[in-house]
Amino acid sequence: MAQIDIETLRERIRLMDFERGTPEQVALWREDVAEARANLDIEDMTPTPDEDAMFAMMLDEGVPPAVMPSIILDLYKPGSRQIAA
């Protein structure tokens, strides 16, 4: 994956209409993401620092983990490394 423009991504996410998590939910999601990341490390599929920052920002914005893949697919053009206009 190319370098991720976290602030542009954050701006786009803030404009999206979806149910954001409560602080309690986000705390649980952070634990789940930490566990999933540990499993990726074991499988030698360690996320890049940019990917870690992207997922941390999404949690900061209350994005449910189940919604994250669809947001990423919606914002990034297939075959490109730039956020869709």
PDB file of N, CA and C in Angstrom:
ATOM      1  N   MET A   1       0.846  -1.175   0.000  1.00  0.00           N
ATOM      2  CA  MET A   1       0.000   0.000   0.000  1.00  0.00           C
ATOM      3  C   MET A   1       0.893   1.241   0.000  1.00  0.00           C
ATOM      4  N   ALA A   2       0.468   2.257  -0.657  1.00  0.00           N
ATOM      5  CA  ALA A   2       1.225   3.499  -0.743  1.00  0.00           C
ATOM      6  C   ALA A   2       1.090   4.276   0.561  1.00  0.00           C
ATOM      7  N   GLN A   3       1.834   5.363   0.652  1.00  0.00           N
ATOM      8  CA  GLN A   3       1.732   6.223   1.816  1.00  0.00           C
ATOM      9  C   GLN A   3       0.300   6.726   1.927  1.00  0.00           C
ATOM     10  N   ILE A   4      -0.210   6.744   3.137  1.00  0.00           N
ATOM     11  CA  ILE A   4      -1.603   7.095   3.373  1.00  0.00           C
ATOM     12  C   ILE A   4      -1.674   8.528   3.897  1.00  0.00           C
ATOM     13  N   ASP A   5      -2.517   9.326   3.276  1.00  0.00           N
ATOM     14  CA  ASP A   5      -2.736  10.709   3.716  1.00  0.00           C
ATOM     15  C   ASP A   5      -3.809  10.668   4.810  1.00  0.00           C
ATOM     16  N   ILE A   6      -3.353  10.524   6.044  1.00  0.00           N
ATOM     17  CA  ILE A   6      -4.256  10.330   7.182  1.00  0.00           C
ATOM     18  C   ILE A   6      -5.220  11.496   7.350  1.00  0.00           C
ATOM     19  N   GLU A   7      -4.746  12.715   7.217  1.00  0.00           N
ATOM     20  CA  GLU A   7      -5.618  13.867   7.460  1.00  0.00           C
ATOM     21  C   GLU A   7      -6.699  14.010   6.394  1.00  0.00           C
ATOM     22  N   THR A   8      -6.363  13.731   5.140  1.00  0.00           N
ATOM     23  CA  THR A   8      -7.382  13.760   4.082  1.00  0.00           C
ATOM     24  C   THR A   8      -8.410  12.660   4.328  1.00  0.00           C
ATOM     25  N   LEU A   9      -7.925  11.509   4.702  1.00  0.00           N
ATOM     26  CA  LEU A   9      -8.822  10.393   5.000  1.00  0.00           C
ATOM     27  C   LEU A   9      -9.731  10.738   6.179  1.00  0.00           C
ATOM     28  N   ARG A  10      -9.159  11.357   7.215  1.00  0.00           N
ATOM     29  CA  ARG A  10      -9.955  11.758   8.387  1.00  0.00           C
ATOM     30  C   ARG A  10     -11.067  12.730   7.977  1.00  0.00           C
ATOM     31  N   GLU A  11     -10.714  13.715   7.145  1.00  0.00           N
ATOM     32  CA  GLU A  11     -11.715  14.692   6.689  1.00  0.00           C
ATOM     33  C   GLU A  11     -12.856  13.999   5.957  1.00  0.00           C
ATOM     34  N   ARG A  12     -12.514  13.067   5.095  1.00  0.00           N
ATOM     35  CA  ARG A  12     -13.550  12.345   4.327  1.00  0.00           C
ATOM     36  C   ARG A  12     -14.431  11.510   5.253  1.00  0.00           C
ATOM     37  N   ILE A  13     -13.825  10.844   6.225  1.00  0.00           N
ATOM     38  CA  ILE A  13     -14.586  10.011   7.158  1.00  0.00           C
ATOM     39  C   ILE A  13     -15.535  10.865   7.981  1.00  0.00           C
ATOM     40  N   ARG A  14     -15.085  12.037   8.377  1.00  0.00           N
ATOM     41  CA  ARG A  14     -15.945  12.925   9.174  1.00  0.00           C
ATOM     42  C   ARG A  14     -17.182  13.369   8.413  1.00  0.00           C
ATOM     43  N   LEU A  15     -17.125  13.365   7.096  1.00  0.00           N
ATOM     44  CA  LEU A  15     -18.276  13.751   6.276  1.00  0.00           C
ATOM     45  C   LEU A  15     -19.242  12.589   6.031  1.00  0.00           C
ATOM     46  N   MET A  16     -18.830  11.380   6.360  1.00  0.00           N
ATOM     47  CA  MET A  16     -19.636  10.188   6.073  1.00  0.00           C
ATOM     48  C   MET A  16     -20.743  10.015   7.113  1.00  0.00           C
ATOM     49  N   ASP A  17     -21.822   9.415   6.631  1.00  0.00           N
ATOM     50  CA  ASP A  17     -22.967   9.160   7.485  1.00  0.00           C
ATOM     51  C   ASP A  17     -23.003   7.673   7.841  1.00  0.00           C
ATOM     52  N   PHE A  18     -22.587   7.353   9.053  1.00  0.00           N
ATOM     53  CA  PHE A  18     -22.688   6.000   9.576  1.00  0.00           C
ATOM     54  C   PHE A  18     -22.737   6.116  11.098  1.00  0.00           C
ATOM     55  N   GLU A  19     -23.189   5.064  11.749  1.00  0.00           N
ATOM     56  CA  GLU A  19     -23.294   5.090  13.205  1.00  0.00           C
ATOM     57  C   GLU A  19     -21.920   4.891  13.828  1.00  0.00           C
ATOM     58  N   ARG A  20     -21.453   5.917  14.493  1.00  0.00           N
ATOM     59  CA  ARG A  20     -20.151   5.859  15.142  1.00  0.00           C
ATOM     60  C   ARG A  20     -20.260   5.140  16.480  1.00  0.00           C
ATOM     61  N   GLY A  21     -19.165   4.546  16.891  1.00  0.00           N
ATOM     62  CA  GLY A  21     -19.150   3.822  18.148  1.00  0.00           C
ATOM     63  C   GLY A  21     -19.102   4.748  19.350  1.00  0.00           C
ATOM     64  N   THR A  22     -19.595   4.233  20.451  1.00  0.00           N
ATOM     65  CA  THR A  22     -19.495   4.955  21.722  1.00  0.00           C
ATOM     66  C   THR A  22     -18.061   4.802  22.242  1.00  0.00           C
ATOM     67  N   PRO A  23     -17.657   5.623  23.195  1.00  0.00           N
ATOM     68  CA  PRO A  23     -16.311   5.452  23.767  1.00  0.00           C
ATOM     69  C   PRO A  23     -16.083   4.036  24.319  1.00  0.00           C
ATOM     70  N   GLU A  24     -17.109   3.446  24.905  1.00  0.00           N
ATOM     71  CA  GLU A  24     -16.978   2.089  25.435  1.00  0.00           C
ATOM     72  C   GLU A  24     -16.767   1.078  24.305  1.00  0.00           C
ATOM     73  N   GLN A  25     -17.522   1.231  23.225  1.00  0.00           N
ATOM     74  CA  GLN A  25     -17.356   0.338  22.078  1.00  0.00           C
ATOM     75  C   GLN A  25     -15.963   0.484  21.468  1.00  0.00           C
ATOM     76  N   VAL A  26     -15.521   1.724  21.311  1.00  0.00           N
ATOM     77  CA  VAL A  26     -14.207   1.981  20.716  1.00  0.00           C
ATOM     78  C   VAL A  26     -13.113   1.337  21.565  1.00  0.00           C
ATOM     79  N   ALA A  27     -13.241   1.400  22.878  1.00  0.00           N
ATOM     80  CA  ALA A  27     -12.250   0.770  23.761  1.00  0.00           C
ATOM     81  C   ALA A  27     -12.185  -0.740  23.505  1.00  0.00           C
ATOM     82  N   LEU A  28     -13.339  -1.372  23.342  1.00  0.00           N
ATOM     83  CA  LEU A  28     -13.367  -2.809  23.032  1.00  0.00           C
ATOM     84  C   LEU A  28     -12.786  -3.084  21.656  1.00  0.00           C
ATOM     85  N   TRP A  29     -13.095  -2.231  20.696  1.00  0.00           N
ATOM     86  CA  TRP A  29     -12.571  -2.415  19.340  1.00  0.00           C
ATOM     87  C   TRP A  29     -11.059  -2.287  19.331  1.00  0.00           C
ATOM     88  N   ARG A  30     -10.531  -1.368  20.142  1.00  0.00           N
ATOM     89  CA  ARG A  30      -9.070  -1.214  20.213  1.00  0.00           C
ATOM     90  C   ARG A  30      -8.423  -2.513  20.697  1.00  0.00           C
ATOM     91  N   GLU A  31      -9.041  -3.158  21.674  1.00  0.00           N
ATOM     92  CA  GLU A  31      -8.519  -4.443  22.159  1.00  0.00           C
ATOM     93  C   GLU A  31      -8.571  -5.492  21.048  1.00  0.00           C
ATOM     94  N   ASP A  32      -9.682  -5.527  20.323  1.00  0.00           N
ATOM     95  CA  ASP A  32      -9.825  -6.484  19.221  1.00  0.00           C
ATOM     96  C   ASP A  32      -8.791  -6.242  18.128  1.00  0.00           C
ATOM     97  N   VAL A  33      -8.583  -4.963  17.785  1.00  0.00           N
ATOM     98  CA  VAL A  33      -7.612  -4.626  16.749  1.00  0.00           C
ATOM     99  C   VAL A  33      -6.196  -4.995  17.202  1.00  0.00           C
ATOM    100  N   ALA A  34      -5.891  -4.773  18.480  1.00  0.00           N
ATOM    101  CA  ALA A  34      -4.569  -5.144  19.005  1.00  0.00           C
ATOM    102  C   ALA A  34      -4.359  -6.653  18.909  1.00  0.00           C
ATOM    103  N   GLU A  35      -5.387  -7.411  19.212  1.00  0.00           N
ATOM    104  CA  GLU A  35      -5.289  -8.877  19.108  1.00  0.00           C
ATOM    105  C   GLU A  35      -5.120  -9.308  17.655  1.00  0.00           C
ATOM    106  N   ALA A  36      -5.888  -8.703  16.762  1.00  0.00           N
ATOM    107  CA  ALA A  36      -5.782  -9.040  15.338  1.00  0.00           C
ATOM    108  C   ALA A  36      -4.398  -8.675  14.813  1.00  0.00           C
ATOM    109  N   ARG A  37      -3.873  -7.545  15.246  1.00  0.00           N
ATOM    110  CA  ARG A  37      -2.542  -7.123  14.809  1.00  0.00           C
ATOM    111  C   ARG A  37      -1.489  -8.117  15.293  1.00  0.00           C
ATOM    112  N   ALA A  38      -1.622  -8.589  16.522  1.00  0.00           N
ATOM    113  CA  ALA A  38      -0.682  -9.578  17.050  1.00  0.00           C
ATOM    114  C   ALA A  38      -0.712 -10.840  16.193  1.00  0.00           C
ATOM    115  N   ASN A  39      -1.899 -11.248  15.769  1.00  0.00           N
ATOM    116  CA  ASN A  39      -2.022 -12.421  14.899  1.00  0.00           C
ATOM    117  C   ASN A  39      -1.347 -12.170  13.551  1.00  0.00           C
ATOM    118  N   LEU A  40      -1.470 -10.967  13.024  1.00  0.00           N
ATOM    119  CA  LEU A  40      -0.801 -10.628  11.759  1.00  0.00           C
ATOM    120  C   LEU A  40       0.721 -10.695  11.923  1.00  0.00           C
ATOM    121  N   ASP A  41       1.204 -10.231  13.065  1.00  0.00           N
ATOM    122  CA  ASP A  41       2.648 -10.301  13.328  1.00  0.00           C
ATOM    123  C   ASP A  41       3.116 -11.756  13.330  1.00  0.00           C
ATOM    124  N   ILE A  42       2.334 -12.621  13.949  1.00  0.00           N
ATOM    125  CA  ILE A  42       2.679 -14.046  14.005  1.00  0.00           C
ATOM    126  C   ILE A  42       2.732 -14.634  12.605  1.00  0.00           C
ATOM    127  N   GLU A  43       1.836 -14.197  11.748  1.00  0.00           N
ATOM    128  CA  GLU A  43       1.770 -14.691  10.366  1.00  0.00           C
ATOM    129  C   GLU A  43       2.745 -13.971   9.446  1.00  0.00           C
ATOM    130  N   ASP A  44       3.596 -13.117  10.003  1.00  0.00           N
ATOM    131  CA  ASP A  44       4.576 -12.337   9.242  1.00  0.00           C
ATOM    132  C   ASP A  44       3.895 -11.443   8.202  1.00  0.00           C
ATOM    133  N   MET A  45       2.783 -10.845   8.614  1.00  0.00           N
ATOM    134  CA  MET A  45       2.024  -9.927   7.759  1.00  0.00           C
ATOM    135  C   MET A  45       1.859  -8.597   8.505  1.00  0.00           C
ATOM    136  N   THR A  46       2.938  -8.123   9.096  1.00  0.00           N
ATOM    137  CA  THR A  46       2.909  -6.938   9.929  1.00  0.00           C
ATOM    138  C   THR A  46       2.472  -5.714   9.126  1.00  0.00           C
ATOM    139  N   PRO A  47       1.445  -5.009   9.620  1.00  0.00           N
ATOM    140  CA  PRO A  47       1.022  -3.780   8.930  1.00  0.00           C
ATOM    141  C   PRO A  47       2.133  -2.733   8.949  1.00  0.00           C
ATOM    142  N   THR A  48       2.116  -1.875   7.944  1.00  0.00           N
ATOM    143  CA  THR A  48       3.088  -0.778   7.884  1.00  0.00           C
ATOM    144  C   THR A  48       2.712   0.267   8.934  1.00  0.00           C
ATOM    145  N   PRO A  49       3.633   1.146   9.269  1.00  0.00           N
ATOM    146  CA  PRO A  49       3.285   2.240  10.188  1.00  0.00           C
ATOM    147  C   PRO A  49       2.114   3.090   9.670  1.00  0.00           C
ATOM    148  N   ASP A  50       2.055   3.311   8.353  1.00  0.00           N
ATOM    149  CA  ASP A  50       0.925   4.065   7.775  1.00  0.00           C
ATOM    150  C   ASP A  50      -0.397   3.326   7.975  1.00  0.00           C
ATOM    151  N   GLU A  51      -0.383   2.024   7.779  1.00  0.00           N
ATOM    152  CA  GLU A  51      -1.613   1.238   7.977  1.00  0.00           C
ATOM    153  C   GLU A  51      -2.033   1.271   9.439  1.00  0.00           C
ATOM    154  N   ASP A  52      -1.075   1.119  10.353  1.00  0.00           N
ATOM    155  CA  ASP A  52      -1.386   1.223  11.780  1.00  0.00           C
ATOM    156  C   ASP A  52      -2.006   2.581  12.100  1.00  0.00           C
ATOM    157  N   ALA A  53      -1.420   3.646  11.558  1.00  0.00           N
ATOM    158  CA  ALA A  53      -1.933   4.999  11.803  1.00  0.00           C
ATOM    159  C   ALA A  53      -3.341   5.165  11.235  1.00  0.00           C
ATOM    160  N   MET A  54      -3.591   4.581  10.063  1.00  0.00           N
ATOM    161  CA  MET A  54      -4.910   4.686   9.445  1.00  0.00           C
ATOM    162  C   MET A  54      -5.975   4.017  10.325  1.00  0.00           C
ATOM    163  N   PHE A  55      -5.695   2.813  10.793  1.00  0.00           N
ATOM    164  CA  PHE A  55      -6.680   2.108  11.614  1.00  0.00           C
ATOM    165  C   PHE A  55      -6.855   2.787  12.972  1.00  0.00           C
ATOM    166  N   ALA A  56      -5.774   3.324  13.544  1.00  0.00           N
ATOM    167  CA  ALA A  56      -5.888   4.057  14.801  1.00  0.00           C
ATOM    168  C   ALA A  56      -6.749   5.307  14.619  1.00  0.00           C
ATOM    169  N   MET A  57      -6.540   6.021  13.503  1.00  0.00           N
ATOM    170  CA  MET A  57      -7.342   7.214  13.224  1.00  0.00           C
ATOM    171  C   MET A  57      -8.806   6.834  13.052  1.00  0.00           C
ATOM    172  N   MET A  58      -9.062   5.733  12.353  1.00  0.00           N
ATOM    173  CA  MET A  58     -10.450   5.310  12.158  1.00  0.00           C
ATOM    174  C   MET A  58     -11.113   5.016  13.502  1.00  0.00           C
ATOM    175  N   LEU A  59     -10.386   4.381  14.401  1.00  0.00           N
ATOM    176  CA  LEU A  59     -10.941   4.140  15.732  1.00  0.00           C
ATOM    177  C   LEU A  59     -11.145   5.465  16.467  1.00  0.00           C
ATOM    178  N   ASP A  60     -10.214   6.395  16.327  1.00  0.00           N
ATOM    179  CA  ASP A  60     -10.382   7.724  16.937  1.00  0.00           C
ATOM    180  C   ASP A  60     -11.674   8.383  16.451  1.00  0.00           C
ATOM    181  N   GLU A  61     -12.036   8.124  15.201  1.00  0.00           N
ATOM    182  CA  GLU A  61     -13.245   8.702  14.606  1.00  0.00           C
ATOM    183  C   GLU A  61     -14.493   7.859  14.858  1.00  0.00           C
ATOM    184  N   GLY A  62     -14.351   6.765  15.619  1.00  0.00           N
ATOM    185  CA  GLY A  62     -15.497   5.940  15.984  1.00  0.00           C
ATOM    186  C   GLY A  62     -15.982   5.014  14.886  1.00  0.00           C
ATOM    187  N   VAL A  63     -15.125   4.707  13.920  1.00  0.00           N
ATOM    188  CA  VAL A  63     -15.516   3.820  12.824  1.00  0.00           C
ATOM    189  C   VAL A  63     -15.536   2.374  13.328  1.00  0.00           C
ATOM    190  N   PRO A  64     -16.679   1.694  13.207  1.00  0.00           N
ATOM    191  CA  PRO A  64     -16.726   0.289  13.607  1.00  0.00           C
ATOM    192  C   PRO A  64     -15.803  -0.551  12.719  1.00  0.00           C
ATOM    193  N   PRO A  65     -15.084  -1.510  13.303  1.00  0.00           N
ATOM    194  CA  PRO A  65     -14.181  -2.342  12.506  1.00  0.00           C
ATOM    195  C   PRO A  65     -14.866  -3.022  11.312  1.00  0.00           C
ATOM    196  N   ALA A  66     -16.118  -3.387  11.448  1.00  0.00           N
ATOM    197  CA  ALA A  66     -16.830  -4.035  10.340  1.00  0.00           C
ATOM    198  C   ALA A  66     -17.052  -3.084   9.171  1.00  0.00           C
ATOM    199  N   VAL A  67     -17.011  -1.779   9.420  1.00  0.00           N
ATOM    200  CA  VAL A  67     -17.239  -0.768   8.385  1.00  0.00           C
ATOM    201  C   VAL A  67     -15.920  -0.340   7.716  1.00  0.00           C
ATOM    202  N   MET A  68     -14.815  -0.538   8.405  1.00  0.00           N
ATOM    203  CA  MET A  68     -13.517  -0.065   7.900  1.00  0.00           C
ATOM    204  C   MET A  68     -13.195  -0.550   6.484  1.00  0.00           C
ATOM    205  N   PRO A  69     -13.335  -1.845   6.180  1.00  0.00           N
ATOM    206  CA  PRO A  69     -12.992  -2.280   4.816  1.00  0.00           C
ATOM    207  C   PRO A  69     -13.817  -1.584   3.738  1.00  0.00           C
ATOM    208  N   SER A  70     -15.111  -1.391   3.984  1.00  0.00           N
ATOM    209  CA  SER A  70     -15.934  -0.746   2.957  1.00  0.00           C
ATOM    210  C   SER A  70     -15.540   0.713   2.784  1.00  0.00           C
ATOM    211  N   ILE A  71     -15.160   1.385   3.863  1.00  0.00           N
ATOM    212  CA  ILE A  71     -14.703   2.771   3.740  1.00  0.00           C
ATOM    213  C   ILE A  71     -13.430   2.830   2.912  1.00  0.00           C
ATOM    214  N   ILE A  72     -12.507   1.939   3.213  1.00  0.00           N
ATOM    215  CA  ILE A  72     -11.242   1.922   2.467  1.00  0.00           C
ATOM    216  C   ILE A  72     -11.510   1.653   0.988  1.00  0.00           C
ATOM    217  N   LEU A  73     -12.343   0.679   0.689  1.00  0.00           N
ATOM    218  CA  LEU A  73     -12.646   0.358  -0.710  1.00  0.00           C
ATOM    219  C   LEU A  73     -13.382   1.495  -1.406  1.00  0.00           C
ATOM    220  N   ASP A  74     -14.253   2.196  -0.675  1.00  0.00           N
ATOM    221  CA  ASP A  74     -14.989   3.317  -1.261  1.00  0.00           C
ATOM    222  C   ASP A  74     -14.079   4.512  -1.548  1.00  0.00           C
ATOM    223  N   LEU A  75     -13.097   4.745  -0.683  1.00  0.00           N
ATOM    224  CA  LEU A  75     -12.267   5.935  -0.820  1.00  0.00           C
ATOM    225  C   LEU A  75     -11.076   5.769  -1.746  1.00  0.00           C
ATOM    226  N   TYR A  76     -10.592   4.553  -1.876  1.00  0.00           N
ATOM    227  CA  TYR A  76      -9.426   4.340  -2.732  1.00  0.00           C
ATOM    228  C   TYR A  76      -9.859   3.711  -4.042  1.00  0.00           C
ATOM    229  N   LYS A  77      -9.455   4.325  -5.136  1.00  0.00           N
ATOM    230  CA  LYS A  77      -9.793   3.819  -6.458  1.00  0.00           C
ATOM    231  C   LYS A  77      -9.116   2.465  -6.660  1.00  0.00           C
ATOM    232  N   PRO A  78      -9.835   1.480  -7.168  1.00  0.00           N
ATOM    233  CA  PRO A  78      -9.194   0.199  -7.449  1.00  0.00           C
ATOM    234  C   PRO A  78      -8.011   0.379  -8.396  1.00  0.00           C
ATOM    235  N   GLY A  79      -6.902  -0.251  -8.070  1.00  0.00           N
ATOM    236  CA  GLY A  79      -5.734  -0.170  -8.921  1.00  0.00           C
ATOM    237  C   GLY A  79      -4.932   1.099  -8.760  1.00  0.00           C
ATOM    238  N   SER A  80      -5.395   2.009  -7.899  1.00  0.00           N
ATOM    239  CA  SER A  80      -4.630   3.239  -7.693  1.00  0.00           C
ATOM    240  C   SER A  80      -4.236   3.329  -6.230  1.00  0.00           C
ATOM    241  N   ARG A  81      -3.429   4.282  -5.948  1.00  0.00           N
ATOM    242  CA  ARG A  81      -2.979   4.471  -4.576  1.00  0.00           C
ATOM    243  C   ARG A  81      -3.370   5.843  -4.066  1.00  0.00           C
ATOM    244  N   GLN A  82      -4.463   6.383  -4.611  1.00  0.00           N
ATOM    245  CA  GLN A  82      -4.900   7.706  -4.217  1.00  0.00           C
ATOM    246  C   GLN A  82      -6.354   7.655  -3.794  1.00  0.00           C
ATOM    247  N   ILE A  83      -6.705   8.577  -2.918  1.00  0.00           N
ATOM    248  CA  ILE A  83      -8.089   8.677  -2.483  1.00  0.00           C
ATOM    249  C   ILE A  83      -8.935   9.168  -3.653  1.00  0.00           C
ATOM    250  N   ALA A  84     -10.080   8.522  -3.838  1.00  0.00           N
ATOM    251  CA  ALA A  84     -10.983   8.901  -4.921  1.00  0.00           C
ATOM    252  C   ALA A  84     -11.537  10.294  -4.688  1.00  0.00           C
ATOM    253  N   ALA A  85     -11.762  11.020  -5.752  1.00  0.00           N
ATOM    254  CA  ALA A  85     -12.294  12.386  -5.660  1.00  0.00           C
ATOM    255  C   ALA A  85     -13.748  12.381  -5.286  1.00  0.00           C
TER     256      ALA A  85
END
